[in-house]
Tab-separated table of C-alpha atoms in Angstrom:
chain	number	residue	atom	x	y	z
A	1	MET	CA	6.943	-29.486	11.442
A	2	GLN	CA	5.692	-29.332	8.048
A	3	ARG	CA	4.325	-26.119	8.188
A	4	LEU	CA	7.325	-24.870	9.818
A	5	ALA	CA	9.421	-25.834	6.605
A	6	LEU	CA	6.565	-24.176	4.504
A	7	CYS	CA	7.057	-20.756	6.387
A	8	LEU	CA	10.704	-20.875	5.795
A	9	MET	CA	10.444	-21.818	2.271
A	10	ALA	CA	7.956	-18.884	1.716
A	11	ALA	CA	10.357	-16.551	3.722
A	12	VAL	CA	13.237	-17.776	1.763
A	13	LEU	CA	11.273	-17.006	-1.678
A	14	LEU	CA	10.415	-13.317	-0.171
A	15	SER	CA	13.705	-12.755	0.773
A	16	GLY	CA	15.411	-13.798	-2.830
A	17	LEU	CA	12.626	-11.516	-4.570
A	18	ALA	CA	15.008	-8.443	-4.616
A	19	ALA	CA	18.047	-9.926	-6.144
A	20	CYS	CA	15.266	-11.476	-9.021
A	21	GLN	CA	14.919	-8.755	-10.948
A	22	ALA	CA	17.158	-5.197	-11.726
A	23	PRO	CA	15.531	-1.839	-11.489
A	24	MET	CA	14.625	-0.804	-15.070
A	25	PRO	CA	17.391	1.876	-16.157
A	26	LEU	CA	16.022	5.600	-16.424
A	27	ARG	CA	15.317	6.369	-20.125
A	28	ALA	CA	14.858	9.991	-21.816
A	29	PRO	CA	11.961	10.492	-24.148
A	30	ILE	CA	13.434	11.275	-28.234
A	31	GLY	CA	14.754	14.746	-28.052
A	32	ALA	CA	14.586	14.976	-24.321
A	33	SER	CA	17.590	15.818	-22.193
A	34	ALA	CA	18.904	13.801	-19.283
A	35	ALA	CA	17.188	15.882	-17.174
A	36	SER	CA	13.651	15.443	-17.740
A	37	ALA	CA	14.328	11.722	-17.870
A	38	ILE	CA	11.356	9.388	-16.622
A	39	LYS	CA	11.478	6.269	-14.797
A	40	PRO	CA	9.213	3.425	-16.073
A	41	PRO	CA	7.031	1.430	-13.817
A	42	LEU	CA	8.119	-1.582	-12.502
A	43	ARG	CA	6.052	-4.433	-13.371
A	44	ALA	CA	5.594	-7.844	-11.583
A	45	ASN	CA	8.452	-7.786	-8.958
A	46	PHE	CA	6.480	-9.378	-6.900
A	47	ALA	CA	5.942	-13.286	-5.843
A	48	THR	CA	2.819	-15.614	-5.985
A	49	VAL	CA	1.590	-18.135	-3.558
A	50	THR	CA	-1.892	-20.221	-3.997
A	51	VAL	CA	-4.302	-20.187	-1.034
A	52	ASP	CA	-3.541	-23.721	-0.300
A	53	ASP	CA	0.045	-22.620	0.195
A	54	LEU	CA	-1.197	-19.657	2.297
A	55	ARG	CA	-3.351	-22.075	4.530
A	56	ALA	CA	-0.533	-24.266	4.846
A	57	MET	CA	1.545	-21.484	6.678
A	58	PRO	CA	1.605	-21.573	10.539
A	59	VAL	CA	0.461	-17.956	12.003
A	60	ALA	CA	3.535	-17.456	14.186
A	61	GLY	CA	6.559	-15.876	12.050
A	62	CYS	CA	4.778	-15.509	8.882
A	63	PRO	CA	4.741	-12.237	6.826
A	64	ARG	CA	1.594	-10.162	7.601
A	65	LEU	CA	-1.209	-10.718	5.506
A	66	ILE	CA	-3.301	-7.870	4.086
A	67	ASP	CA	-6.955	-7.692	2.687
A	68	VAL	CA	-7.187	-4.775	-0.002
A	69	ARG	CA	-11.210	-5.347	-0.290
A	70	GLU	CA	-13.524	-2.620	0.781
A	71	THR	CA	-14.538	-2.579	4.378
A	72	ASP	CA	-17.886	-4.097	4.032
A	73	GLU	CA	-16.166	-6.889	1.674
A	74	TYR	CA	-13.717	-7.389	4.441
A	75	ALA	CA	-16.395	-7.408	7.590
A	76	ALA	CA	-18.378	-10.070	5.782
A	77	GLY	CA	-15.582	-12.392	5.832
A	78	HIS	CA	-12.230	-12.504	5.434
A	79	VAL	CA	-9.238	-14.818	6.533
A	80	ALA	CA	-8.248	-15.090	9.969
A	81	GLY	CA	-5.159	-12.929	10.785
A	82	ALA	CA	-5.970	-10.466	8.261
A	83	VAL	CA	-5.999	-6.853	8.463
A	84	ASN	CA	-8.246	-4.462	6.130
A	85	VAL	CA	-6.402	-2.133	3.688
A	86	PRO	CA	-8.524	-0.842	1.169
A	87	LEU	CA	-6.949	-0.551	-2.296
A	88	ALA	CA	-7.924	2.889	-2.143
A	89	THR	CA	-5.754	3.304	1.166
A	90	VAL	CA	-2.784	0.978	-0.145
A	91	ALA	CA	-0.338	3.803	-0.787
A	92	ALA	CA	-0.912	6.193	2.142
A	93	TRP	CA	-0.791	2.930	4.125
A	94	ALA	CA	2.354	2.416	3.066
A	95	GLY	CA	4.151	5.137	3.680
A	96	ARG	CA	3.678	4.369	7.472
A	97	GLN	CA	5.149	1.020	7.259
A	98	ALA	CA	8.325	-0.272	7.657
A	99	LYS	CA	9.356	-1.672	3.882
A	100	PRO	CA	11.887	-4.654	4.968
A	101	GLU	CA	8.706	-6.367	6.403
A	102	PRO	CA	7.649	-9.370	4.203
A	103	LEU	CA	3.675	-8.474	3.289
A	104	LEU	CA	0.993	-11.022	1.721
A	105	VAL	CA	-1.965	-9.603	-0.363
A	106	ILE	CA	-5.218	-10.872	-0.733
A	107	CYS	CA	-8.730	-9.674	-2.111
A	108	GLN	CA	-11.767	-11.037	-3.873
A	109	SER	CA	-10.403	-12.244	-7.507
A	110	GLY	CA	-6.724	-10.737	-7.678
A	111	ARG	CA	-7.156	-7.887	-9.734
A	112	ARG	CA	-7.024	-5.577	-6.672
A	113	SER	CA	-4.047	-7.665	-4.844
A	114	THR	CA	-1.987	-7.682	-8.086
A	115	MET	CA	-2.499	-3.583	-8.152
A	116	ALA	CA	-1.946	-3.471	-4.571
A	117	CYS	CA	1.477	-5.711	-4.574
A	118	GLN	CA	2.414	-3.093	-7.693
A	119	THR	CA	1.775	-0.216	-5.689
A	120	LEU	CA	3.843	-1.879	-2.874
A	121	VAL	CA	6.648	-2.663	-5.016
A	122	ASP	CA	6.592	1.055	-6.572
A	123	GLN	CA	6.570	2.551	-2.946
A	124	GLY	CA	9.990	0.487	-1.976
A	125	PHE	CA	8.611	-2.630	-0.511
A	126	GLU	CA	10.772	-5.796	-1.562
A	127	ARG	CA	9.163	-8.810	-0.167
A	128	ILE	CA	5.642	-8.647	-1.077
A	129	THR	CA	3.863	-11.772	-2.322
A	130	ASN	CA	0.317	-12.008	-3.849
A	131	VAL	CA	-2.211	-14.725	-2.813
A	132	ALA	CA	-3.580	-16.092	-6.356
A	133	GLY	CA	-7.178	-17.390	-5.917
A	134	ASP	CA	-7.728	-15.332	-3.308
A	135	THR	CA	-10.598	-14.995	-0.961
A	136	GLY	CA	-13.188	-16.339	-3.756
A	137	THR	CA	-11.220	-19.910	-3.608
A	138	TRP	CA	-10.161	-19.489	0.197
A	139	PHE	CA	-14.293	-19.863	0.668
A	140	GLN	CA	-14.914	-22.365	-1.924
A	141	HIS	CA	-12.147	-24.593	-0.271
A	142	ALA	CA	-14.295	-23.701	3.202
A	143	TYR	CA	-10.759	-22.524	4.893
A	144	PRO	CA	-11.665	-20.725	8.292
A	145	VAL	CA	-13.344	-17.317	7.781
A	146	ALA	CA	-13.027	-14.473	10.285
A	147	THR	CA	-15.863	-11.490	10.271
A	148	GLY	CA	-16.001	-7.834	11.434
A	149	ALA	CA	-13.796	-5.266	10.949
A	150	ARG	CA	-10.002	-5.054	11.786
A	151	ARG	CA	-8.249	-1.786	10.039
A	152	ALA	CA	-4.813	-2.034	9.796
């Protein structure tokens, strides 16, 4: 019951993300016409959870978990249920996915997952959550680990 409550809280958090920040307005460089306006990139328009939060989520009904480490890192050990989408392929992968689907993103230390989350936000995803602490912390806590390849 507690796991269901945590999963529901995560879903509510993810669904409310879009309302938290309005998109940045278009700005034209000084001396440029409105036709040449550029859109500045959005930043940090995604939520963050800890590995403990992730561990407490029930598998059924929770957002999909993608691991953005390289294929060999993923195959050596990953969170059970995660699918491998290496960082270099996230943009292409995102173009083939349903944008309303909530996603959790994990890597080894947090740098690649943060970059992947921003790429997904830039691609139009609104319900993205970065897993802080990532697989390094997951392994330190001795949480269950799976091995082998499983590409998205």
